[in-house]
Coordinates of C-alpha atoms in Angstrom, one line a residue:
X159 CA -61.9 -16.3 -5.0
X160 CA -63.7 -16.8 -1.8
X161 CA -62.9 -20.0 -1.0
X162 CA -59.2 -19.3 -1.8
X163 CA -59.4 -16.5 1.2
X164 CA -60.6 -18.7 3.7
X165 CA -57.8 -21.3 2.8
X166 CA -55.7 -18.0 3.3
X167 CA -56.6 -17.3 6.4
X168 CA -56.9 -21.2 7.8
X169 CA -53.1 -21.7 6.7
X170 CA -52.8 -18.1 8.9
X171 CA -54.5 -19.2 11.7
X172 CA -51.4 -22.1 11.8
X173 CA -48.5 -20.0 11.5
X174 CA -49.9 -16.2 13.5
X175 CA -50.3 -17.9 17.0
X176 CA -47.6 -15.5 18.1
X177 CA -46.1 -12.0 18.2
X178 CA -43.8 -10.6 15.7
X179 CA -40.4 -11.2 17.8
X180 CA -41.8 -15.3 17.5
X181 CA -39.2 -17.3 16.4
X182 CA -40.3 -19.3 13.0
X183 CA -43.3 -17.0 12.5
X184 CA -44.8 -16.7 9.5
X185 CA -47.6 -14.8 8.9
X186 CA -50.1 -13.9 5.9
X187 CA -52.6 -11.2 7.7
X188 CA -54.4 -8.4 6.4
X189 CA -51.7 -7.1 4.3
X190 CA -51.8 -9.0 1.0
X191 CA -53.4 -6.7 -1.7
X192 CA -55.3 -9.0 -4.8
X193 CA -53.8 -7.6 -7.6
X194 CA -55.7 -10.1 -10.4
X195 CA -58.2 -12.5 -10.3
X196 CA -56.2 -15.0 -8.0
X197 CA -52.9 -13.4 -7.1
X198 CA -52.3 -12.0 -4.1
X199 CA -48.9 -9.8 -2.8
X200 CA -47.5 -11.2 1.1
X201 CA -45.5 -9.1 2.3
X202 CA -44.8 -10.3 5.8
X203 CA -42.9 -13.2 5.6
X204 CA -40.4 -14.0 8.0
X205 CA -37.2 -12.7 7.0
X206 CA -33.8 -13.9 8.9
X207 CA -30.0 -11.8 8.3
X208 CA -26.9 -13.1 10.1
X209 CA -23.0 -12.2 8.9
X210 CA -21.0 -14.7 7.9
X211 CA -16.5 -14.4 7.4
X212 CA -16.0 -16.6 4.4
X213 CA -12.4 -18.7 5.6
X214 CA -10.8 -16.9 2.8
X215 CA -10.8 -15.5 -0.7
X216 CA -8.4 -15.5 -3.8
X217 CA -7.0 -12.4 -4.1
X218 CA -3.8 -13.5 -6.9
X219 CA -4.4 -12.9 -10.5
X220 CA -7.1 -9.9 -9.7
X221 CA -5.3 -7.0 -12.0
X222 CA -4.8 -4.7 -8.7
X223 CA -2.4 -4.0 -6.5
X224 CA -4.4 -3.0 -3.3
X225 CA -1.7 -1.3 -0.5
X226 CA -2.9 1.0 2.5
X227 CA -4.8 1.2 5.7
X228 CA -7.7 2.6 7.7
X229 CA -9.6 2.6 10.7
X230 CA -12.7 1.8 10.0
X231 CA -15.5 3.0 12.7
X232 CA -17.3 0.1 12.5
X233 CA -15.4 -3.0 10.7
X234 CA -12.0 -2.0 12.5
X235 CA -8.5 -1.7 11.7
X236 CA -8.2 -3.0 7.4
X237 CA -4.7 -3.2 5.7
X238 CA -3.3 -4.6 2.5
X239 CA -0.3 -5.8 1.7
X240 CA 0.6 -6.5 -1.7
X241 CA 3.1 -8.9 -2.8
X242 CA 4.4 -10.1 -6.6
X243 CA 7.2 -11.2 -8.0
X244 CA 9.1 -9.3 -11.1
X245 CA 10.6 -10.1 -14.6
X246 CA 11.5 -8.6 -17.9
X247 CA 11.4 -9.7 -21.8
X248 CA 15.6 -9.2 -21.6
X249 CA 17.8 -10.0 -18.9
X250 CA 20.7 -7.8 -20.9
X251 CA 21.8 -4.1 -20.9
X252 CA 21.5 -2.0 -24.4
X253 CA 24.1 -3.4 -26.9
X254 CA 25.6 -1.2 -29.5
X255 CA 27.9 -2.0 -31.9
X256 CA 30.4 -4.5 -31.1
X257 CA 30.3 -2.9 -26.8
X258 CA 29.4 -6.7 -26.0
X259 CA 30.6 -6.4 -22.9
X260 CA 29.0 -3.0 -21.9
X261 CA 32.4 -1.8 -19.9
X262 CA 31.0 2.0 -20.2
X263 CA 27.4 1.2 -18.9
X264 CA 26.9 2.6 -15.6
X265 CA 24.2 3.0 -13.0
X266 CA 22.1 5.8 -12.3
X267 CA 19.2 5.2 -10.2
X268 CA 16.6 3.2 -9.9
X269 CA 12.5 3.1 -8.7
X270 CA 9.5 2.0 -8.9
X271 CA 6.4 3.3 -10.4
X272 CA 3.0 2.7 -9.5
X273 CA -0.1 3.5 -11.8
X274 CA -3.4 4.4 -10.2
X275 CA -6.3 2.2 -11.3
X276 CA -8.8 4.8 -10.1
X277 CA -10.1 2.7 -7.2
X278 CA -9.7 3.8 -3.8
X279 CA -11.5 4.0 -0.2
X280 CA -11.4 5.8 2.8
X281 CA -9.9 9.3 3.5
X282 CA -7.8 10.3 0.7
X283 CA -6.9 13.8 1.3
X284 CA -4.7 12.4 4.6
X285 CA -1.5 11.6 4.1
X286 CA -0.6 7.6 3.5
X287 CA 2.8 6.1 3.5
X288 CA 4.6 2.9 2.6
X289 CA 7.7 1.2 2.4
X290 CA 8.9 -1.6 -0.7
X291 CA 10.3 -4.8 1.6
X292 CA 12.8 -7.7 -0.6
X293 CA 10.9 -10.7 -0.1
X294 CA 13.1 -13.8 1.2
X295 CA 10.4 -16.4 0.3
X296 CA 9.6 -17.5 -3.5
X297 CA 6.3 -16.3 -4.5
X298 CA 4.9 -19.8 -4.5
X299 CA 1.4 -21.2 -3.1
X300 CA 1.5 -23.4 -0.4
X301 CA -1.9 -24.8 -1.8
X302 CA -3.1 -27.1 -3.9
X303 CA -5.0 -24.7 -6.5
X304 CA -1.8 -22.7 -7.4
X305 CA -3.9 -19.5 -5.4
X306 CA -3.0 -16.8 -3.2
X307 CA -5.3 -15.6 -0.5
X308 CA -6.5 -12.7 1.7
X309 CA -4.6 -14.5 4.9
X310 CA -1.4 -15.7 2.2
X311 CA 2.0 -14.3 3.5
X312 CA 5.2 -14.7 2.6
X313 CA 8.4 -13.9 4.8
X314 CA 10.3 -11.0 3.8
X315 CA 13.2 -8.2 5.1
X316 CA 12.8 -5.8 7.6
X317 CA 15.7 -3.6 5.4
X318 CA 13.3 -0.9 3.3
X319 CA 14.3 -0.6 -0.2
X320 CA 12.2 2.7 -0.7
X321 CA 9.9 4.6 1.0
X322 CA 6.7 7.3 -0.1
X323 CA 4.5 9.5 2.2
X324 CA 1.9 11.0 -0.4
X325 CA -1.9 12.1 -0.2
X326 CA -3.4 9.9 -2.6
X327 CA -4.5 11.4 -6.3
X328 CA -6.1 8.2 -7.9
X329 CA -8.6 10.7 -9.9
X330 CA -6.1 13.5 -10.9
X331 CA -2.6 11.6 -10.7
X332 CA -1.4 8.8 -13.4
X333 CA 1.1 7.2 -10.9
X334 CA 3.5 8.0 -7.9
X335 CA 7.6 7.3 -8.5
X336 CA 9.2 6.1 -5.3
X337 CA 13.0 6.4 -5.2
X338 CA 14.4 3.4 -4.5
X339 CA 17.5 2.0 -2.8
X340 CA 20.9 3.2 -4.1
X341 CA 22.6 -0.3 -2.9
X342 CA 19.9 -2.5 -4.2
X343 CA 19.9 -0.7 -7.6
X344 CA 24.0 -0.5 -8.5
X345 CA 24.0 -4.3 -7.4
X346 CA 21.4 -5.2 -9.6
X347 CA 22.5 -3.2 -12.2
X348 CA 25.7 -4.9 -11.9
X349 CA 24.9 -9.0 -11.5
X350 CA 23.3 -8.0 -15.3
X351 CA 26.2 -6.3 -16.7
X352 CA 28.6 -8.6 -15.8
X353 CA 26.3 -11.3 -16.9
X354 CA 25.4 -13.2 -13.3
X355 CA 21.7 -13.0 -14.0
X356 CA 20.8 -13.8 -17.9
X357 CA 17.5 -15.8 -17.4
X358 CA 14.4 -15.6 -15.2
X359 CA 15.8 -18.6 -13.7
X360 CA 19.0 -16.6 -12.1
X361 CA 16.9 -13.3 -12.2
X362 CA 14.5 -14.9 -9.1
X363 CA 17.0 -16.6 -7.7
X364 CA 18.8 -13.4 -7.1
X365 CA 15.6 -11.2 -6.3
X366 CA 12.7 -13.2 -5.2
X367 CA 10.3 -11.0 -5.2
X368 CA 8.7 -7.4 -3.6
X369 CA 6.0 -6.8 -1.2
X370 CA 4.5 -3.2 -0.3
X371 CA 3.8 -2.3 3.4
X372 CA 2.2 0.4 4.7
X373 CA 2.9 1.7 8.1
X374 CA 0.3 1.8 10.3
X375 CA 1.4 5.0 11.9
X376 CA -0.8 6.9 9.9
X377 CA -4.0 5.4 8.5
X378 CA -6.2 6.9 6.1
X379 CA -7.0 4.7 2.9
X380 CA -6.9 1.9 0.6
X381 CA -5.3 2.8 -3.1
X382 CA -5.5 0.4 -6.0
X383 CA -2.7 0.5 -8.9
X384 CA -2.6 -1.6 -12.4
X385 CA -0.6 -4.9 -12.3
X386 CA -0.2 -4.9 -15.9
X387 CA 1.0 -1.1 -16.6
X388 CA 3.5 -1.1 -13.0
X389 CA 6.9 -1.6 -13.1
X390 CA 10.0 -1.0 -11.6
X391 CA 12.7 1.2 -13.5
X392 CA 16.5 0.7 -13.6
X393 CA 18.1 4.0 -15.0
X394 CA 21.7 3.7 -16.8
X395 CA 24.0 5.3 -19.1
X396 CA 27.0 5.0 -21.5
X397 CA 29.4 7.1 -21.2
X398 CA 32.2 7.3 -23.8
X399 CA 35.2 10.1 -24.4
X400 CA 34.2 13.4 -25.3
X401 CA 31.0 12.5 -26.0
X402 CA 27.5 13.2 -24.0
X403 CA 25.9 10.1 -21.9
X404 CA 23.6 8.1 -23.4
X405 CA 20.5 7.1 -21.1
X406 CA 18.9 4.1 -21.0
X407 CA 16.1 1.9 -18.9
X408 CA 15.6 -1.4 -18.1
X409 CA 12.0 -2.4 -17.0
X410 CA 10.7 -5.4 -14.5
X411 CA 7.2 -5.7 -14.4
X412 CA 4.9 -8.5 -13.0
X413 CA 4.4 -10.4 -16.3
X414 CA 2.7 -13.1 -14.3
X415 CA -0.2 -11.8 -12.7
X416 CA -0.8 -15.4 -10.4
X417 CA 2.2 -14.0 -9.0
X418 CA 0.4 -11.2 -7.6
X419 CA -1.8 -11.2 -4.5
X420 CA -2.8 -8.8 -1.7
X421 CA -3.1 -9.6 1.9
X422 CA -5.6 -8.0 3.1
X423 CA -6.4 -8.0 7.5
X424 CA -9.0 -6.4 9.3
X425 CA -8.3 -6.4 13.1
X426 CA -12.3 -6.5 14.7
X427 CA -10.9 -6.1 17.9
X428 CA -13.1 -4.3 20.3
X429 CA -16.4 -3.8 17.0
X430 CA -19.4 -5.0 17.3
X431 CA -17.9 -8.2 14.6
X432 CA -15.2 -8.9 16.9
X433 CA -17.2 -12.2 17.8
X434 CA -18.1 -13.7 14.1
X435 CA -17.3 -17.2 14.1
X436 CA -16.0 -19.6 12.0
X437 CA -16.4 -19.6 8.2
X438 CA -19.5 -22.2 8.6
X439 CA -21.8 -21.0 11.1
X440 CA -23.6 -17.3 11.5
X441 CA -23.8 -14.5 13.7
X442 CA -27.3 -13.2 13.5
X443 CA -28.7 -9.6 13.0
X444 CA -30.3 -9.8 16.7
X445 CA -27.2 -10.0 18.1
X446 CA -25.4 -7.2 16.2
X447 CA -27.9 -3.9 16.2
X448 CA -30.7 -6.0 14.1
X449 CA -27.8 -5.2 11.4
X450 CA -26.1 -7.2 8.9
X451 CA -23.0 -7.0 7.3
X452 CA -20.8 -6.9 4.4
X453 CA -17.2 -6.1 3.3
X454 CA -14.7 -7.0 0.4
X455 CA -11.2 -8.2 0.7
X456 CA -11.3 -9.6 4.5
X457 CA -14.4 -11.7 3.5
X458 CA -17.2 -10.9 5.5
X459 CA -20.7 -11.6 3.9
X460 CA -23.9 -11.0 4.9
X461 CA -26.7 -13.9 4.9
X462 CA -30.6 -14.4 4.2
X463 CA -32.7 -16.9 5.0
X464 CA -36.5 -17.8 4.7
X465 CA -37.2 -20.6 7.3
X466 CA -40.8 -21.0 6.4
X467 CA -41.1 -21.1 2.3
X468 CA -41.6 -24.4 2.5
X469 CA -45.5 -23.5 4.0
X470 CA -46.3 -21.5 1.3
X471 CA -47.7 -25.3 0.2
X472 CA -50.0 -25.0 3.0
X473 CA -51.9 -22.0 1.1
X474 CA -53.7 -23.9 -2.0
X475 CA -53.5 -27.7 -3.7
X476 CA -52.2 -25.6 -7.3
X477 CA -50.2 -22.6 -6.4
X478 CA -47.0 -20.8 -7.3
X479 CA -44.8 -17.9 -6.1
X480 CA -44.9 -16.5 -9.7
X481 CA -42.4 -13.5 -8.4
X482 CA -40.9 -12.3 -5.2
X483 CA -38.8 -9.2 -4.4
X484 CA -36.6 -9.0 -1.5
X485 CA -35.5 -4.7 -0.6
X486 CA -32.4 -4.5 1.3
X487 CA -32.0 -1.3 3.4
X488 CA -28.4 0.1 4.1
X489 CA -28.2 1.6 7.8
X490 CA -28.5 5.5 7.8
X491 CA -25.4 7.0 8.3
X492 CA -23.3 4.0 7.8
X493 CA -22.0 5.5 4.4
X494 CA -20.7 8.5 3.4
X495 CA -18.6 10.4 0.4
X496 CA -15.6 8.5 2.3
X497 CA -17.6 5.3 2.6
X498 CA -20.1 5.1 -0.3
X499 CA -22.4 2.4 -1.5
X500 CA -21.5 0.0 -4.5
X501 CA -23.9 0.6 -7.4
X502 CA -25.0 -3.3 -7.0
X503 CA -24.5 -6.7 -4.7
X504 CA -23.8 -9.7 -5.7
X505 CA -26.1 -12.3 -5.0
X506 CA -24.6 -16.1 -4.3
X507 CA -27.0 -19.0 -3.3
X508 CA -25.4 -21.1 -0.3
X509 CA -26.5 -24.3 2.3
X510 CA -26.4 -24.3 5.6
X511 CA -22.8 -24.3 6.1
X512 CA -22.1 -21.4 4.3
X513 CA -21.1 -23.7 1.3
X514 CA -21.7 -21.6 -2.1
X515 CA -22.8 -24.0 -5.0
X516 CA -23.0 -20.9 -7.7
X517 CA -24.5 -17.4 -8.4
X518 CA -28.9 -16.9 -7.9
X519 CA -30.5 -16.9 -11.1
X520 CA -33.8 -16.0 -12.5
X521 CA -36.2 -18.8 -14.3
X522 CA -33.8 -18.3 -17.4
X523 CA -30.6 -18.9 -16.0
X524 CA -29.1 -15.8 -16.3
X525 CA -27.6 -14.2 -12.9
X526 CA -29.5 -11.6 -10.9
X527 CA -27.9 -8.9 -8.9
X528 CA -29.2 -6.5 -5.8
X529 CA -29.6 -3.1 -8.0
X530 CA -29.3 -0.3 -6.2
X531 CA -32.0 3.2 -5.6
X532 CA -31.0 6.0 -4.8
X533 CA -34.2 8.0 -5.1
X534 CA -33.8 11.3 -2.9
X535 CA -36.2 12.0 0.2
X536 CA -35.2 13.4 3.5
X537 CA -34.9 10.3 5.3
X538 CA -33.4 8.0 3.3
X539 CA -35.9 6.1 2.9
X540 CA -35.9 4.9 -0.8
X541 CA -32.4 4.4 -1.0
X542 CA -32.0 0.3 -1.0
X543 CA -31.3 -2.4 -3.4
X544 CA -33.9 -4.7 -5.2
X545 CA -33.2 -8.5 -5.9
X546 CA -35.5 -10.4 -7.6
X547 CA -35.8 -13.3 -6.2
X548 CA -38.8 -15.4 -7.1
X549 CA -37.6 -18.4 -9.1
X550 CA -35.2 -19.4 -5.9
X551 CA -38.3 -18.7 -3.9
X552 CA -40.5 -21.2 -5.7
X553 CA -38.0 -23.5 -5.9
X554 CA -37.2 -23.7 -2.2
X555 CA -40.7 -24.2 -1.5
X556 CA -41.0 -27.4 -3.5
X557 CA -38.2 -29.1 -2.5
X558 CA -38.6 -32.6 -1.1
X559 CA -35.8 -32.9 1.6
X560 CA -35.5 -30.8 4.6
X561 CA -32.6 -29.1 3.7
X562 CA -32.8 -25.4 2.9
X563 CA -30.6 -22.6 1.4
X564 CA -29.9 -18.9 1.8
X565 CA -28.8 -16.2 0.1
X566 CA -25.1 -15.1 0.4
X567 CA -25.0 -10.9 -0.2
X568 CA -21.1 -9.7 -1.1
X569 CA -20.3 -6.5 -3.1
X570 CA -19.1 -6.7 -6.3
X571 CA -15.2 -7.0 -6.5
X572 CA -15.0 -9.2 -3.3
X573 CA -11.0 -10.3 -3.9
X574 CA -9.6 -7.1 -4.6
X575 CA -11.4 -3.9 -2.8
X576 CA -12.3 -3.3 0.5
X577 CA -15.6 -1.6 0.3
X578 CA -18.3 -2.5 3.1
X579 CA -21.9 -2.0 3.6
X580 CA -24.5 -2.3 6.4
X581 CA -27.9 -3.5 6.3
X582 CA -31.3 -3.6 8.4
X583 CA -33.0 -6.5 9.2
X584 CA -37.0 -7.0 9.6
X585 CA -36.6 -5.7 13.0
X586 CA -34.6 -2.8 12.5
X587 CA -35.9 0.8 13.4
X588 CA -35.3 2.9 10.4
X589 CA -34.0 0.7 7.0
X590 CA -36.1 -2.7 7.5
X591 CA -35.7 -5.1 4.8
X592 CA -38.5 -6.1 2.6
X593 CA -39.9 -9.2 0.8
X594 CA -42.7 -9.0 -1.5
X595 CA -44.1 -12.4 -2.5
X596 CA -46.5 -13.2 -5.7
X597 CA -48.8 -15.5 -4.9
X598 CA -51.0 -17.3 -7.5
X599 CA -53.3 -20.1 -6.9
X600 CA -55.0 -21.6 -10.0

């Protein structure tokens, strides 16, 4: 055991010339604890957080509709769009008897319906409004993968076909109705009964699609609503003499869900993230309050490294980093009731161009995630989330080649929510990170 410590403290002695704020410091000191005969906890590792904007995500074929805005005190101005394209299992009004060519059928009204999926953020108890656009563009990818994105668009008409203003109930509500327009109804209605549209074919040729806008006039929150149980609603009747109407519905849902995708914005205009670069290089932690960041939907990722693993090679001929656990602190007072923290993050491994080549995993292959404390004290100071991160540790310090990778931190739910998180870095003054290393030499 003796001779171990002195090979501790030579491989020290290399890598503690500086201070703390050194760049590429690493440092073993006084603060390893021997837990067993020759296992040792480090716990002052150098420890680098940047954020990273991911070019863009695939939000098509996600189950939500995602519509509404906020301003966001510290990520900005976030909106979403949602756009999909309708159809129906009959392109024919009720037929009864031998009415084949449904003469007394008439139009009533017409609407859509929107079902909450329980998932919202930001200020629900202000009031949020939005208006149903006609889209004038197919709702067909301009890529390669048959995917829609966070940046897709697709052009559409300035002419509102409905409108709502409503304080959001995603918890207490089933769904909102929003009347639509009179005009666009009856001639709907109409191409049907007198047989114009009979196929999905002339259906979409007629009406290409919808898209949901909300106005920015009055931000407040983000609301999600089911894909699968959404439709829109075209009320009709039969009238014949001396005899009550008859009501009936026709419903168009969004049967194909890859036709389906939000657009979701965020303008960073005058935030401290206005100046994140390009989807392959960083903006580090020192440069934005020794914080790094995360949010879903407009793809911004937060990013760890550990420049000097590799050394850990230094410390004994036969040694291993038998476990590892990195703590990551969320900034007090950067969530709230309005803004709270996900239960977990999501933990991708990536290179040096912010390339992801799959999920971390432990020794046994199965995927790790950040779980998250919450542990009350008066300062906050046990609230974090713990990712076990040892096998990727061990296996970074053997490589052969120079190259090195990182870990890539997003919240579960990336493509189709817009929840965000802030975390400290090594240097920060209140919610440091942490990285507890399990060294064994043998």
């Amino acid at each position: 055991m003796r001779k171990f410590i002195l090979i501790l403290l030579f491989v020290l002695s290399l890598f503690s010339c500086g201070t703390d704020t050194d760049t590429g410091e690493f440092t073993v000191g006084s603060d390893y604890l021997a837990l067993s005969n020759k296992v040792v906890l480090i716990d002052t590792v150098t420890v680098d957080m940047s954020t990273i904007n991911f070019d863009s995500l695939a939000t098509s074929n996600r189950s939500r509709i995602l519509i509404g805005n906020y301003d966001d005190p510290i990520f900005g101005k976030v909106k979403s769009d949602s756009y999909f394209q309708l159809s129906t299992s009959t392109y024919a009004l009720t037929s009864v008897g031998s009415d084949t060519e449904s003469v007394n059928y008439v139009f009533d009204s017409i609407s859509m319906i929107l079902k909450y999926d329980r998932y919202y953020y930001g200020d629900t108890t202000r009031v949020q409004t939005f208006n149903i656009h006609r889209l004038t563009q197919r709702v067909k990818p301009n890529t390669e993968d048959d995917n829609f994105y966070n940046n897709s668009t697709l052009s559409y008409s300035p002419e509102s076909l409905g409108t709502i203003s409503y304080r959001p109930r995603p918890l207490q509500k089933d769904s909102i109705n929003i009347q639509m327009s009179k005009e666009f109804g009856e001639a709907l209605f109409l191409k049907i009964k007198k047989r114009e549209i009979t196929d999905y074919d002339s259906f979409t040729e007629y009406l290409k699609g919808l898209v949901l806008v909300p106005d920015t006039g009055n931000s407040s929150s983000a609301i999600g609503f089911s894909v699968s149980t959404s439709k829109v609603r075209l009320y009709y009747s039969k009238y014949q003499a001396d005899d009550e109407a008859d009501s009936y519905i026709l419903d168009f849902q969004i049967l194909d869900a890859t036709k389906q995708f939000n657009s979701i914005s965020s303008d960073k205009t005058g935030t401290i993230l206005q100046s994140l670069p390009i989807s392959t290089s960083k903006l580090s932690s020192t440069l934005t309050n020794n914080q790094g960041y995360i949010q879903s939907g407009t793809g911004v990722a937060c990013r760890v490294d550990f420049p000097n693993i590799k050394q850990f090679k230094n410390i004994s001929t036969n040694g291993a980093i038998v476990d590892a656990e990195l703590i990551l602190k969320p900034v007090n007072n950067s969530y709230s009731e309005k803004y709270p923290l996900a239960d977990s993050l999501t933990v991708y491994v990536g290179d040096n161009l912010n390339r992801i080549s799959g999920s971390l995993v432990n020794s046994a292959g199965t995927a790790v995630y950040g779980k998250l404390s919450q542990k009350s004290d008066e300062f906050n100071e046990n609230v974090g989330y713990s990712v076990s991160i040892g096998a990727f540790l061990q296996k970074e310090m053997l490589k052969e080649s120079d190259s090195r990778s990182s870990l890539i931190l997003t919240l579960p739910g990336i493509a189709q929510s817009v929840n965000r998180l802030v975390l400290g870095d090594q240097k920060h003054l209140n919610n440091k990170i942490q990285l507890k290393i399990y060294y064994i030499s043998y």
